[in-house]
PDB file of C-alpha atoms in Angstrom:
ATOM      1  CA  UNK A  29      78.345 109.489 102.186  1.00 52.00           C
ATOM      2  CA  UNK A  30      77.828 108.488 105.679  1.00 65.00           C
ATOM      3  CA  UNK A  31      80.408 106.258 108.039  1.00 89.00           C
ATOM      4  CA  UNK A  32      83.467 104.531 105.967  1.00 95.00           C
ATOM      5  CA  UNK A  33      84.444 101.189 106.759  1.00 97.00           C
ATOM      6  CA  UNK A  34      88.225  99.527 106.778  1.00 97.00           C
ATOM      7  CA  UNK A  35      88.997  96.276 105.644  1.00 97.00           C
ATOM      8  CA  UNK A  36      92.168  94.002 104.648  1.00 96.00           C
ATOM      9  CA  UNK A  37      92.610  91.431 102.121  1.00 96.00           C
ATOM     10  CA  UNK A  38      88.509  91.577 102.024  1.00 95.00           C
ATOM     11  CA  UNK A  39      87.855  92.074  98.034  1.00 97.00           C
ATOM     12  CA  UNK A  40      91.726  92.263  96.749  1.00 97.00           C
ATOM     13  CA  UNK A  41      90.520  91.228  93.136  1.00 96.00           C
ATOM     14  CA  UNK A  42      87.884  94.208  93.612  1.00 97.00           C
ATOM     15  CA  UNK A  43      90.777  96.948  94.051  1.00 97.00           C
ATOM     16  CA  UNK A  44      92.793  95.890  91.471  1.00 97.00           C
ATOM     17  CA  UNK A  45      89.867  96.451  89.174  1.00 95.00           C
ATOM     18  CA  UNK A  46      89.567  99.806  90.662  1.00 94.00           C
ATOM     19  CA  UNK A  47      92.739 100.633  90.265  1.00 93.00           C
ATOM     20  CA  UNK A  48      93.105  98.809  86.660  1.00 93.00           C
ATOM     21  CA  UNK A  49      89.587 100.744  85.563  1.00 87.00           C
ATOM     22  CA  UNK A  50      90.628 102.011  81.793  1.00 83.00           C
ATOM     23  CA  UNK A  51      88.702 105.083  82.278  1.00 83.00           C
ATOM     24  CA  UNK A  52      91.044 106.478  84.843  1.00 79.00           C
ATOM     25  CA  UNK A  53      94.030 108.899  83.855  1.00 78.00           C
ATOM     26  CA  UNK A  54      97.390 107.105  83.563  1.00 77.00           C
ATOM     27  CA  UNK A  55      95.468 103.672  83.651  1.00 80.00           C
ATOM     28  CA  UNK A  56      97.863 100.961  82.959  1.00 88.00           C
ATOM     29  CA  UNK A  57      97.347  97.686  84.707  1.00 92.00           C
ATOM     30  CA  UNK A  58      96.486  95.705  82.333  1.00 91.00           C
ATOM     31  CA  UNK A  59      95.387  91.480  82.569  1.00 92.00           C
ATOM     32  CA  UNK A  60      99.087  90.132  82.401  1.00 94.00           C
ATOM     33  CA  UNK A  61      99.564  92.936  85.563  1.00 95.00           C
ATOM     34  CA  UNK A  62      96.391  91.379  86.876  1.00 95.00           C
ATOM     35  CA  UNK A  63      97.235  87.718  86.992  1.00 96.00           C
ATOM     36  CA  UNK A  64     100.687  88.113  88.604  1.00 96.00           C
ATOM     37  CA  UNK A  65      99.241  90.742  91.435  1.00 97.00           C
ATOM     38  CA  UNK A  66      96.750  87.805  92.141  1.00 96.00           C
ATOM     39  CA  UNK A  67      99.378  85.342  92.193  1.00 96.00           C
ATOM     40  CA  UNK A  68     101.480  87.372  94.617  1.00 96.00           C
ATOM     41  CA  UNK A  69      97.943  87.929  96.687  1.00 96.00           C
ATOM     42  CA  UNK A  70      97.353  84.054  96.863  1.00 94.00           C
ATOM     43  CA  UNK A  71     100.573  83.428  98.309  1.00 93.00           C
ATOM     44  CA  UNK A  72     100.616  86.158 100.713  1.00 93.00           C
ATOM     45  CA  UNK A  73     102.923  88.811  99.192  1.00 95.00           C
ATOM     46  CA  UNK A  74     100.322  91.219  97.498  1.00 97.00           C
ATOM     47  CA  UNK A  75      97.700  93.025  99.787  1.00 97.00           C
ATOM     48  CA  UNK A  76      95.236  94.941  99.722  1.00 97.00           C
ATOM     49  CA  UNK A  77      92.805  97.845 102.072  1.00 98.00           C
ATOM     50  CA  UNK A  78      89.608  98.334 101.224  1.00 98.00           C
ATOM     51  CA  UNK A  79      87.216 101.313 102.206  1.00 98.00           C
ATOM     52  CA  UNK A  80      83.347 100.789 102.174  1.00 98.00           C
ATOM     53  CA  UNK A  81      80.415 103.405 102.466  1.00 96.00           C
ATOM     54  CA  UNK A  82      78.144 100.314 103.728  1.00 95.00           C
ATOM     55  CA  UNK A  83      78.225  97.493 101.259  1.00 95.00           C
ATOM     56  CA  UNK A  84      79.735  99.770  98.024  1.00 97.00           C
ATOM     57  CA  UNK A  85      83.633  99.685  97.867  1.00 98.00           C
ATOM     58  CA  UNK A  86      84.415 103.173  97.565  1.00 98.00           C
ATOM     59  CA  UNK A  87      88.239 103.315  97.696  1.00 97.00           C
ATOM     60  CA  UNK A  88      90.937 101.347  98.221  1.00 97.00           C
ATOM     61  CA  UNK A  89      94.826 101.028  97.981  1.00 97.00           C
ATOM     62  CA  UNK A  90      97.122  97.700  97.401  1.00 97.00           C
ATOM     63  CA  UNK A  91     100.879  96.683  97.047  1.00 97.00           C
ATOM     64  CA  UNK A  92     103.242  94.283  97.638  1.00 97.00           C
ATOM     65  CA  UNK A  93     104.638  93.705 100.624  1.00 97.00           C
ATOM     66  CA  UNK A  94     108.737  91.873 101.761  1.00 96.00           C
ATOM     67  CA  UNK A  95     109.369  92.422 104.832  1.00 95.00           C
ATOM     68  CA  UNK A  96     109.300  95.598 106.655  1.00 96.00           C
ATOM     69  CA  UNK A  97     108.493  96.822 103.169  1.00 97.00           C
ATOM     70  CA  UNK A  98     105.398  97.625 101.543  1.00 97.00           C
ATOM     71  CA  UNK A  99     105.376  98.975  97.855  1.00 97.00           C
ATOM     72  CA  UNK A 100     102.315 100.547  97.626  1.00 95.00           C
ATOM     73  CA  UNK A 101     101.072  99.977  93.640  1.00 95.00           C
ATOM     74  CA  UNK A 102      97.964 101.580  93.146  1.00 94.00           C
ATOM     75  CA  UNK A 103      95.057 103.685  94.650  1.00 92.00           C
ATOM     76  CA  UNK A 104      91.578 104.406  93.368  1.00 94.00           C
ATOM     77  CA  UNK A 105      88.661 106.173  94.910  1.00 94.00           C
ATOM     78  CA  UNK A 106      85.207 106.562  93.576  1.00 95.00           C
ATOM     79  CA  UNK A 107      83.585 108.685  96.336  1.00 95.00           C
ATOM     80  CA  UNK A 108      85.699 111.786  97.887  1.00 93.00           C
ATOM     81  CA  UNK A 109      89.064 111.477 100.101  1.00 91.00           C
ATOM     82  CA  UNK A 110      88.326 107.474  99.947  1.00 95.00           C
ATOM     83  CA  UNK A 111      92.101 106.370  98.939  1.00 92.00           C
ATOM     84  CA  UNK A 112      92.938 109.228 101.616  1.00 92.00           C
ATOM     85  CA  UNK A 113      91.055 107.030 103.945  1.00 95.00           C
ATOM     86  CA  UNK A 114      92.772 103.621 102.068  1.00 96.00           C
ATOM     87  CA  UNK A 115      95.917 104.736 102.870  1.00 94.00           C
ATOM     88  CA  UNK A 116      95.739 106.185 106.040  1.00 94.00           C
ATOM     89  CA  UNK A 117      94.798 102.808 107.510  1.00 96.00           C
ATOM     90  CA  UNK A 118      97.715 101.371 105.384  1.00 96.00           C
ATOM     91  CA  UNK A 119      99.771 103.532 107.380  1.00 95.00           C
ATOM     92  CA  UNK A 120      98.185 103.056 110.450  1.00 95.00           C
ATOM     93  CA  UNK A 121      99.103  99.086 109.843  1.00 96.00           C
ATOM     94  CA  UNK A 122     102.309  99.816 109.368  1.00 96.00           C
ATOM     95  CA  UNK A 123     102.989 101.607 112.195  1.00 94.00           C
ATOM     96  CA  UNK A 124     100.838  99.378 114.848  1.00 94.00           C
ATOM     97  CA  UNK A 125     102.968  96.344 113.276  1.00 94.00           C
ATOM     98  CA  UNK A 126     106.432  97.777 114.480  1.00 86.00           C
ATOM     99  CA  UNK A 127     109.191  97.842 115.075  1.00 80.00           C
ATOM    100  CA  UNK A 128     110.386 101.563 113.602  1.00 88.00           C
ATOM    101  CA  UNK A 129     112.147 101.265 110.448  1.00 92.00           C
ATOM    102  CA  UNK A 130     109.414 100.336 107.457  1.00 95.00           C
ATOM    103  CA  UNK A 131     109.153 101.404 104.538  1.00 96.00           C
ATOM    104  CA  UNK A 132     106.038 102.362 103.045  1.00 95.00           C
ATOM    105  CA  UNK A 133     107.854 102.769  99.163  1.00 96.00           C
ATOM    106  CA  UNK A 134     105.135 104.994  97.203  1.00 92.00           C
ATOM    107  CA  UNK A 135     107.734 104.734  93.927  1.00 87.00           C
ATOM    108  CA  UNK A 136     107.670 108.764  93.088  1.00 83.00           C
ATOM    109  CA  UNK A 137     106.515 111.779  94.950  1.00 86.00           C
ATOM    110  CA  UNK A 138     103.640 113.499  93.307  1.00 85.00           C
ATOM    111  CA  UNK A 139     101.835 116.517  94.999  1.00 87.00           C
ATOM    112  CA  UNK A 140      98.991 114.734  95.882  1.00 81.00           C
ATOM    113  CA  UNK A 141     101.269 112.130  97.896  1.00 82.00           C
ATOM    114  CA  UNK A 142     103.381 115.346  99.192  1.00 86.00           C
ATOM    115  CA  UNK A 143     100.057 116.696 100.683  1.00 85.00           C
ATOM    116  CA  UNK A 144      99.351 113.266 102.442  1.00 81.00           C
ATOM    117  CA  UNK A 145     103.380 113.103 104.433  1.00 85.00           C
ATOM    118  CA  UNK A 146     105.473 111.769 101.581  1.00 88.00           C
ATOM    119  CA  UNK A 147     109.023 112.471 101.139  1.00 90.00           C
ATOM    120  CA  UNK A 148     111.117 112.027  99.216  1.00 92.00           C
ATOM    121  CA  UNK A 149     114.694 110.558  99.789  1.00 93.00           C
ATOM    122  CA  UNK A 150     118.143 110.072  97.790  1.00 95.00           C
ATOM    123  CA  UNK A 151     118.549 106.441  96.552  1.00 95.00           C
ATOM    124  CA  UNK A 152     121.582 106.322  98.711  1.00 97.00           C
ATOM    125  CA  UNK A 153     119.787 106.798 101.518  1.00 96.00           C
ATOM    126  CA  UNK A 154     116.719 104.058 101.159  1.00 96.00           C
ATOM    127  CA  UNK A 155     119.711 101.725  99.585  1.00 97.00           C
ATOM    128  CA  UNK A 156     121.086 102.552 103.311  1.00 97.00           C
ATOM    129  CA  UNK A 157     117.549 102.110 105.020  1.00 96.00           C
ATOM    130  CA  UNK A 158     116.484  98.602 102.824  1.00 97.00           C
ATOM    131  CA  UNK A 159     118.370  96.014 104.722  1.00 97.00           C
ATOM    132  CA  UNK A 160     116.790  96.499 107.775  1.00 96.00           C
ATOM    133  CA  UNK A 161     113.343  96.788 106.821  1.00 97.00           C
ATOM    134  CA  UNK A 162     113.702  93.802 104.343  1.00 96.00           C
ATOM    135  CA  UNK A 163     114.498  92.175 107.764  1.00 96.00           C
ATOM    136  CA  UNK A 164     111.381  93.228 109.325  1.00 95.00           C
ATOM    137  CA  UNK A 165     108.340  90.626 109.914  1.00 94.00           C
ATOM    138  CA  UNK A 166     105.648  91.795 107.505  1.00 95.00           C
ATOM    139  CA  UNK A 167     102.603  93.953 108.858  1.00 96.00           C
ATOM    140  CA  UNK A 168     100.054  91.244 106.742  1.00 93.00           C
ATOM    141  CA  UNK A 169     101.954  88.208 107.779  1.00 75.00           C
ATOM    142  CA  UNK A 170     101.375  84.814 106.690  1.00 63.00           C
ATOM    143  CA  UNK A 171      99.229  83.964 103.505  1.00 56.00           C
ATOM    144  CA  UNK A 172      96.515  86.406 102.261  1.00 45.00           C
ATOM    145  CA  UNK A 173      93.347  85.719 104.017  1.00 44.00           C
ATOM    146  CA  UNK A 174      90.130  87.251 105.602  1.00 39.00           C
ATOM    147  CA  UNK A 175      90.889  89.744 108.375  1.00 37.00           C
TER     148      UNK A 175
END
């Protein structure tokens, strides 16, 4: 497969479809889901990483983001470890953003997620954590645009 390449906010629309592809397992973004995940794109809430293997998007991850908090939606790869790589460099966003104290909200622990560092925690406890993340400035501040 070569050298992968990172972007953000490069082909958001192109992810979604990715992730929205009715062939997958557990597919369920649907157009309605579609059109408001654009929406929140446009005005700078919904973002996206993209992973390339030259010019061929090959993986990707996006999610919504208030805050110090990013709700990661959906994943998709189409060549080996690609989300891997997609959310890696979501992480690695979040982190060189700072200041400690994001959340990175993956909405259930699978065992693929539990392989990559999730954990998960008591409600009470990211109830406790939300306020000051919410607080945070975002890591993809200001409105959606090329990177």
């Amino acid at each position: 497969m070569g050298r992968l390449r990172v972007t953000y906010d490069q082909a958001f629309d192109a992810v979604v479809s990715g992730c929205a592809d009715p062939d997958r397992s557990g597919a369920w973004i649907n157009d309605e889901y579609r059109e408001v995940y654009t929406d929140l794109h446009s005005r700078g809430a919904a973002h996206s990483v993209e992973v390339w293997a030259g010019e061929r998007l090959v993986g990707g991850v996006f999610g919504v983001e208030q805050g110090g908090v990013f709700s990661g939606e959906s994943m998709f790869h189409r060549a080996t470890d690609a989300s891997k790589v997609a959310l890696a460099a979501l992480v690695a966003r979040l982190v060189a953003a700072g200041p400690d104290g994001r959340i990175l909200d993956v909405q259930w622990w699978t065992p693929h997620l539990g392989s990559l560092g999730v954990v998960e925690i008591p409600r009470s406890a990211y109830l406790d954590l939300l306020p000051a993340a919410l607080a945070l400035p975002p890591a993809f501040p200001g409105p959606a645009r090329t990177r």
